PDB file of C-alpha atoms in Angstrom:
ATOM      1  CA  MET A  70       5.892  31.211  29.454  1.00  0.00           C
ATOM      2  CA  SER A  71       3.561  33.982  28.371  1.00  0.00           C
ATOM      3  CA  ILE A  72       0.588  33.663  26.063  1.00  0.00           C
ATOM      4  CA  ALA A  73       2.482  35.630  23.414  1.00  0.00           C
ATOM      5  CA  ASP A  74       5.364  33.143  23.640  1.00  0.00           C
ATOM      6  CA  GLU A  75       2.973  30.234  23.289  1.00  0.00           C
ATOM      7  CA  LEU A  76       1.305  31.805  20.273  1.00  0.00           C
ATOM      8  CA  GLN A  77       4.680  32.540  18.708  1.00  0.00           C
ATOM      9  CA  LYS A  78       5.716  28.917  19.275  1.00  0.00           C
ATOM     10  CA  LEU A  79       2.535  27.755  17.547  1.00  0.00           C
ATOM     11  CA  GLU A  80       3.175  30.116  14.633  1.00  0.00           C
ATOM     12  CA  GLU A  81       6.709  28.734  14.222  1.00  0.00           C
ATOM     13  CA  LEU A  82       5.345  25.184  14.192  1.00  0.00           C
ATOM     14  CA  ARG A  83       2.791  26.162  11.556  1.00  0.00           C
ATOM     15  CA  ARG A  84       5.433  27.837   9.367  1.00  0.00           C
ATOM     16  CA  GLY A  85       7.718  24.823   9.786  1.00  0.00           C
ATOM     17  CA  GLY A  86       4.986  22.471   8.546  1.00  0.00           C
ATOM     18  CA  SER A  87       4.475  20.640  11.838  1.00  0.00           C
ATOM     19  CA  LEU A  88       0.975  22.098  12.173  1.00  0.00           C
ATOM     20  CA  THR A  89      -1.634  22.620   9.496  1.00  0.00           C
ATOM     21  CA  ASP A  90      -3.647  25.844   9.440  1.00  0.00           C
ATOM     22  CA  GLU A  91      -6.577  24.007  11.009  1.00  0.00           C
ATOM     23  CA  GLU A  92      -4.429  22.540  13.804  1.00  0.00           C
ATOM     24  CA  PHE A  93      -2.872  25.951  14.374  1.00  0.00           C
ATOM     25  CA  ALA A  94      -6.300  27.556  14.714  1.00  0.00           C
ATOM     26  CA  GLN A  95      -7.426  24.886  17.188  1.00  0.00           C
ATOM     27  CA  ALA A  96      -4.271  25.187  19.284  1.00  0.00           C
ATOM     28  CA  LYS A  97      -4.483  28.987  19.227  1.00  0.00           C
ATOM     29  CA  ALA A  98      -8.102  28.869  20.385  1.00  0.00           C
ATOM     30  CA  LYS A  99      -7.145  26.560  23.252  1.00  0.00           C
ATOM     31  CA  VAL A 100      -4.315  28.865  24.304  1.00  0.00           C
ATOM     32  CA  LEU A 101      -6.574  31.889  24.282  1.00  0.00           C
ATOM     33  CA  ALA A 102      -9.400  30.059  26.054  1.00  0.00           C
ATOM     34  CA  GLY A 103      -7.005  28.665  28.630  1.00  0.00           C
ATOM     35  CA  ALA A 104      -5.469  32.074  29.221  1.00  0.00           C
ATOM     36  CA  ALA A 105      -8.771  33.427  30.418  1.00  0.00           C
ATOM     37  CA  SER A 106      -9.229  30.654  32.991  1.00  0.00           C
ATOM     38  CA  SER A 107      -5.727  29.484  33.903  1.00  0.00           C
ATOM     39  CA  THR A 108      -2.439  30.699  35.140  1.00  0.00           C
ATOM     40  CA  GLY A 109       0.547  30.977  32.823  1.00  0.00           C
ATOM     41  CA  GLU A 110       2.077  27.723  34.063  1.00  0.00           C
ATOM     42  CA  GLU A 111      -1.158  25.795  33.520  1.00  0.00           C
ATOM     43  CA  VAL A 112      -1.478  27.244  30.029  1.00  0.00           C
ATOM     44  CA  GLY A 113       2.055  26.132  29.240  1.00  0.00           C
ATOM     45  CA  GLN A 114       1.307  22.594  30.385  1.00  0.00           C
ATOM     46  CA  GLN A 115      -1.971  22.473  28.486  1.00  0.00           C
ATOM     47  CA  LEU A 116      -0.285  23.761  25.353  1.00  0.00           C
ATOM     48  CA  SER A 117       2.543  21.287  25.753  1.00  0.00           C
ATOM     49  CA  ASP A 118       0.069  18.416  26.145  1.00  0.00           C
ATOM     50  CA  HIS A 119      -1.904  19.600  23.149  1.00  0.00           C
ATOM     51  CA  LEU A 120       1.227  19.933  21.002  1.00  0.00           C
ATOM     52  CA  ALA A 121       2.300  16.438  22.001  1.00  0.00           C
ATOM     53  CA  GLU A 122      -1.097  15.110  20.928  1.00  0.00           C
ATOM     54  CA  VAL A 123      -0.923  17.008  17.613  1.00  0.00           C
ATOM     55  CA  ARG A 124       2.564  15.636  16.925  1.00  0.00           C
ATOM     56  CA  TYR A 125       1.381  12.135  17.768  1.00  0.00           C
ATOM     57  CA  GLN A 126      -1.577  12.426  15.387  1.00  0.00           C
ATOM     58  CA  ASN A 127       0.658  13.928  12.677  1.00  0.00           C
ATOM     59  CA  GLU A 128       3.136  11.057  12.995  1.00  0.00           C
ATOM     60  CA  LEU A 129       0.344   8.489  12.698  1.00  0.00           C
ATOM     61  CA  ALA A 130      -1.058  10.293   9.662  1.00  0.00           C
ATOM     62  CA  ARG A 131       2.406  10.455   8.063  1.00  0.00           C
ATOM     63  CA  VAL A 132       2.983   6.718   8.518  1.00  0.00           C
ATOM     64  CA  ASP A 133      -0.490   5.964   7.120  1.00  0.00           C
ATOM     65  CA  ARG A 134       0.099   8.209   4.070  1.00  0.00           C
ATOM     66  CA  GLU A 135       3.487   6.608   3.408  1.00  0.00           C
ATOM     67  CA  TRP A 136       1.914   3.157   3.607  1.00  0.00           C
ATOM     68  CA  GLU A 137      -0.888   4.092   1.215  1.00  0.00           C
ATOM     69  CA  MET A 138       1.662   5.308  -1.344  1.00  0.00           C
ATOM     70  CA  GLU A 139       3.841   2.224  -0.879  1.00  0.00           C
ATOM     71  CA  ARG A 140       0.813  -0.084  -1.047  1.00  0.00           C
ATOM     72  CA  GLN A 141      -0.048   1.162  -4.533  1.00  0.00           C
ATOM     73  CA  LYS A 142       3.067  -0.423  -6.047  1.00  0.00           C
ATOM     74  CA  TYR A 143       1.897  -3.922  -5.096  1.00  0.00           C
ATOM     75  CA  PHE A 144      -1.417  -3.719  -6.932  1.00  0.00           C
ATOM     76  CA  ILE A 145      -1.950  -5.711 -10.098  1.00  0.00           C
ATOM     77  CA  THR A 146      -4.521  -4.941 -12.769  1.00  0.00           C
ATOM     78  CA  ASP A 147      -6.800  -7.640 -14.104  1.00  0.00           C
ATOM     79  CA  ARG A 148      -8.076  -7.805 -17.657  1.00  0.00           C
ATOM     80  CA  TYR A 149     -11.083  -5.610 -16.792  1.00  0.00           C
ATOM     81  CA  GLY A 150      -8.885  -2.824 -15.419  1.00  0.00           C
ATOM     82  CA  ARG A 151      -9.685  -3.493 -11.770  1.00  0.00           C
ATOM     83  CA  ARG A 152      -6.731  -3.143  -9.396  1.00  0.00           C
ATOM     84  CA  HIS A 153      -6.248  -5.427  -6.435  1.00  0.00           C
ATOM     85  CA  ILE A 154      -3.580  -6.886  -4.183  1.00  0.00           C
ATOM     86  CA  PRO A 155      -2.413 -10.312  -5.369  1.00  0.00           C
ATOM     87  CA  THR A 156      -2.616 -13.251  -2.997  1.00  0.00           C
ATOM     88  CA  SER A 157      -0.374 -16.286  -2.784  1.00  0.00           C
ATOM     89  CA  GLY A 158      -3.353 -18.507  -3.583  1.00  0.00           C
ATOM     90  CA  MET A 159      -4.095 -16.490  -6.701  1.00  0.00           C
ATOM     91  CA  GLY A 160      -0.524 -17.013  -7.917  1.00  0.00           C
ATOM     92  CA  VAL A 161      -0.641 -20.749  -7.306  1.00  0.00           C
ATOM     93  CA  ALA A 162      -4.106 -21.078  -8.884  1.00  0.00           C
ATOM     94  CA  THR A 163      -3.010 -19.137 -11.977  1.00  0.00           C
ATOM     95  CA  ALA A 164       0.031 -21.353 -12.448  1.00  0.00           C
ATOM     96  CA  VAL A 165      -1.883 -24.611 -11.890  1.00  0.00           C
ATOM     97  CA  ILE A 166      -5.000 -23.799 -13.939  1.00  0.00           C
ATOM     98  CA  GLY A 167      -3.037 -22.147 -16.746  1.00  0.00           C
ATOM     99  CA  GLY A 168      -0.551 -25.017 -16.776  1.00  0.00           C
ATOM    100  CA  ILE A 169      -3.317 -27.619 -16.954  1.00  0.00           C
ATOM    101  CA  PHE A 170      -4.999 -25.729 -19.800  1.00  0.00           C
ATOM    102  CA  GLY A 171      -1.671 -25.492 -21.652  1.00  0.00           C
ATOM    103  CA  VAL A 172      -1.011 -29.227 -21.226  1.00  0.00           C
ATOM    104  CA  PHE A 173      -4.554 -30.013 -22.403  1.00  0.00           C
ATOM    105  CA  TRP A 174      -4.108 -27.725 -25.419  1.00  0.00           C
ATOM    106  CA  THR A 175      -0.757 -29.287 -26.306  1.00  0.00           C
ATOM    107  CA  ILE A 176      -2.079 -32.847 -26.064  1.00  0.00           C
ATOM    108  CA  MET A 177      -5.163 -31.989 -28.126  1.00  0.00           C
ATOM    109  CA  ALA A 178      -3.106 -30.161 -30.753  1.00  0.00           C
ATOM    110  CA  ILE A 179      -0.712 -33.084 -31.106  1.00  0.00           C
ATOM    111  CA  ALA A 180      -3.612 -35.568 -31.302  1.00  0.00           C
ATOM    112  CA  ILE A 181      -5.470 -33.532 -33.923  1.00  0.00           C
ATOM    113  CA  THR A 182      -2.481 -32.694 -36.116  1.00  0.00           C
ATOM    114  CA  ALA A 183      -0.649 -36.051 -35.851  1.00  0.00           C
ATOM    115  CA  SER A 184      -2.673 -37.783 -38.546  1.00  0.00           C
ATOM    116  CA  GLY A 185      -2.518 -34.910 -41.031  1.00  0.00           C
ATOM    117  CA  PRO A 186      -0.089 -34.367 -43.866  1.00  0.00           C
ATOM    118  CA  SER A 187       3.322 -32.871 -43.159  1.00  0.00           C
ATOM    119  CA  ASP A 188       3.352 -30.695 -46.272  1.00  0.00           C
ATOM    120  CA  GLY A 189       2.066 -27.156 -46.762  1.00  0.00           C
ATOM    121  CA  PRO A 190       0.100 -25.154 -44.210  1.00  0.00           C
ATOM    122  CA  PHE A 191      -0.965 -28.214 -42.258  1.00  0.00           C
ATOM    123  CA  GLY A 192       2.700 -29.035 -41.638  1.00  0.00           C
ATOM    124  CA  ILE A 193       3.155 -25.593 -40.089  1.00  0.00           C
ATOM    125  CA  ALA A 194       0.039 -26.141 -37.957  1.00  0.00           C
ATOM    126  CA  LYS A 195       1.583 -29.394 -36.664  1.00  0.00           C
ATOM    127  CA  VAL A 196       4.368 -27.304 -35.115  1.00  0.00           C
ATOM    128  CA  VAL A 197       2.585 -24.061 -34.235  1.00  0.00           C
ATOM    129  CA  MET A 198      -0.478 -25.469 -32.470  1.00  0.00           C
ATOM    130  CA  PRO A 199       1.411 -27.616 -29.906  1.00  0.00           C
ATOM    131  CA  LEU A 200       3.982 -24.843 -29.522  1.00  0.00           C
ATOM    132  CA  PHE A 201       1.174 -22.445 -28.569  1.00  0.00           C
ATOM    133  CA  GLY A 202       0.242 -24.827 -25.735  1.00  0.00           C
ATOM    134  CA  VAL A 203       3.837 -24.872 -24.487  1.00  0.00           C
ATOM    135  CA  VAL A 204       4.000 -21.061 -24.637  1.00  0.00           C
ATOM    136  CA  PHE A 205       0.726 -20.893 -22.693  1.00  0.00           C
ATOM    137  CA  ILE A 206       2.136 -23.224 -20.016  1.00  0.00           C
ATOM    138  CA  VAL A 207       5.281 -21.109 -19.639  1.00  0.00           C
ATOM    139  CA  ALA A 208       3.277 -17.853 -19.537  1.00  0.00           C
ATOM    140  CA  ALA A 209       0.809 -19.169 -16.949  1.00  0.00           C
ATOM    141  CA  ILE A 210       3.542 -20.494 -14.676  1.00  0.00           C
ATOM    142  CA  GLY A 211       5.549 -17.272 -15.092  1.00  0.00           C
ATOM    143  CA  TYR A 212       2.569 -15.073 -14.239  1.00  0.00           C
ATOM    144  CA  GLY A 213       1.675 -17.339 -11.318  1.00  0.00           C
ATOM    145  CA  ILE A 214       5.204 -17.008  -9.927  1.00  0.00           C
ATOM    146  CA  HIS A 215       5.050 -13.227 -10.441  1.00  0.00           C
ATOM    147  CA  CYS A 216       1.734 -12.972  -8.531  1.00  0.00           C
ATOM    148  CA  TYR A 217       3.007 -15.239  -5.763  1.00  0.00           C
ATOM    149  CA  SER A 218       6.218 -13.236  -5.270  1.00  0.00           C
ATOM    150  CA  ARG A 219       4.310  -9.935  -5.392  1.00  0.00           C
ATOM    151  CA  ALA A 220       1.942 -11.274  -2.712  1.00  0.00           C
ATOM    152  CA  GLN A 221       4.893 -12.280  -0.535  1.00  0.00           C
ATOM    153  CA  GLN A 222       6.465  -8.818  -0.923  1.00  0.00           C
ATOM    154  CA  TYR A 223       3.156  -7.194  -0.012  1.00  0.00           C
ATOM    155  CA  GLU A 224       2.814  -9.297   3.126  1.00  0.00           C
ATOM    156  CA  LYS A 225       6.340  -8.315   4.252  1.00  0.00           C
ATOM    157  CA  ALA A 226       5.673  -4.631   3.564  1.00  0.00           C
ATOM    158  CA  LEU A 227       2.338  -4.811   5.421  1.00  0.00           C
ATOM    159  CA  ALA A 228       4.026  -6.395   8.438  1.00  0.00           C
ATOM    160  CA  ALA A 229       6.671  -3.631   8.424  1.00  0.00           C
ATOM    161  CA  TYR A 230       3.966  -0.940   8.248  1.00  0.00           C
ATOM    162  CA  GLN A 231       2.028  -2.525  11.096  1.00  0.00           C
ATOM    163  CA  ALA A 232       5.216  -2.686  13.185  1.00  0.00           C
ATOM    164  CA  ARG A 233       5.927   1.027  12.530  1.00  0.00           C
ATOM    165  CA  ARG A 234       2.376   1.943  13.479  1.00  0.00           C
ATOM    166  CA  ARG A 235       2.477  -0.230  16.600  1.00  0.00           C
ATOM    167  CA  ALA A 236       5.734   1.434  17.649  1.00  0.00           C
ATOM    168  CA  ILE A 237       4.068   4.830  17.447  1.00  0.00           C
ATOM    169  CA  THR A 238       0.826   3.865  19.177  1.00  0.00           C
ATOM    170  CA  SER A 239       2.466   1.860  21.963  1.00  0.00           C
ATOM    171  CA  GLY A 240       5.066   4.528  22.764  1.00  0.00           C
ATOM    172  CA  PRO A 241       4.533   7.779  24.623  1.00  0.00           C
ATOM    173  CA  LYS A 242       2.328  10.247  22.797  1.00  0.00           C
ATOM    174  CA  SER A 243       5.033  12.909  22.797  1.00  0.00           C
ATOM    175  CA  VAL A 244       6.682  12.393  19.422  1.00  0.00           C
TER     176      VAL A 244
END
């Protein structure tokens, strides 16, 4: 294969999106440098090896970009606007601590309002205050379950990404 053929092949790969402009320039420089010191067959082999390496690197970069985009959907935002990946422990802790607080609130509200009158605004407080504790319990357990399931989904997706990456890195570099 002639140098012109090799350069044309590189140009087609660049136009097709397999090579970036920077990768094209590097490969072109190698072809031209190799042409001065090698025979046509050696240049072809060098170019083929280089293209295989470029494809390998591009495939790794593609898998990494896809993972970074997929990873974003598992993030949760805390009350300060910080984003982070939920953990199973965080989900369990949220459910337990929030549930305990809700039970404490409900017990305290019942104890405080039990001796008051049942008429007027205090009668409404006898219902609303303990009900708030129950709502808090349900919300804390619900959010804890949500965080726990999101953490489990993230762990499965991470394992799948790592398997895809391992398949690329353990296989032959010609992609």
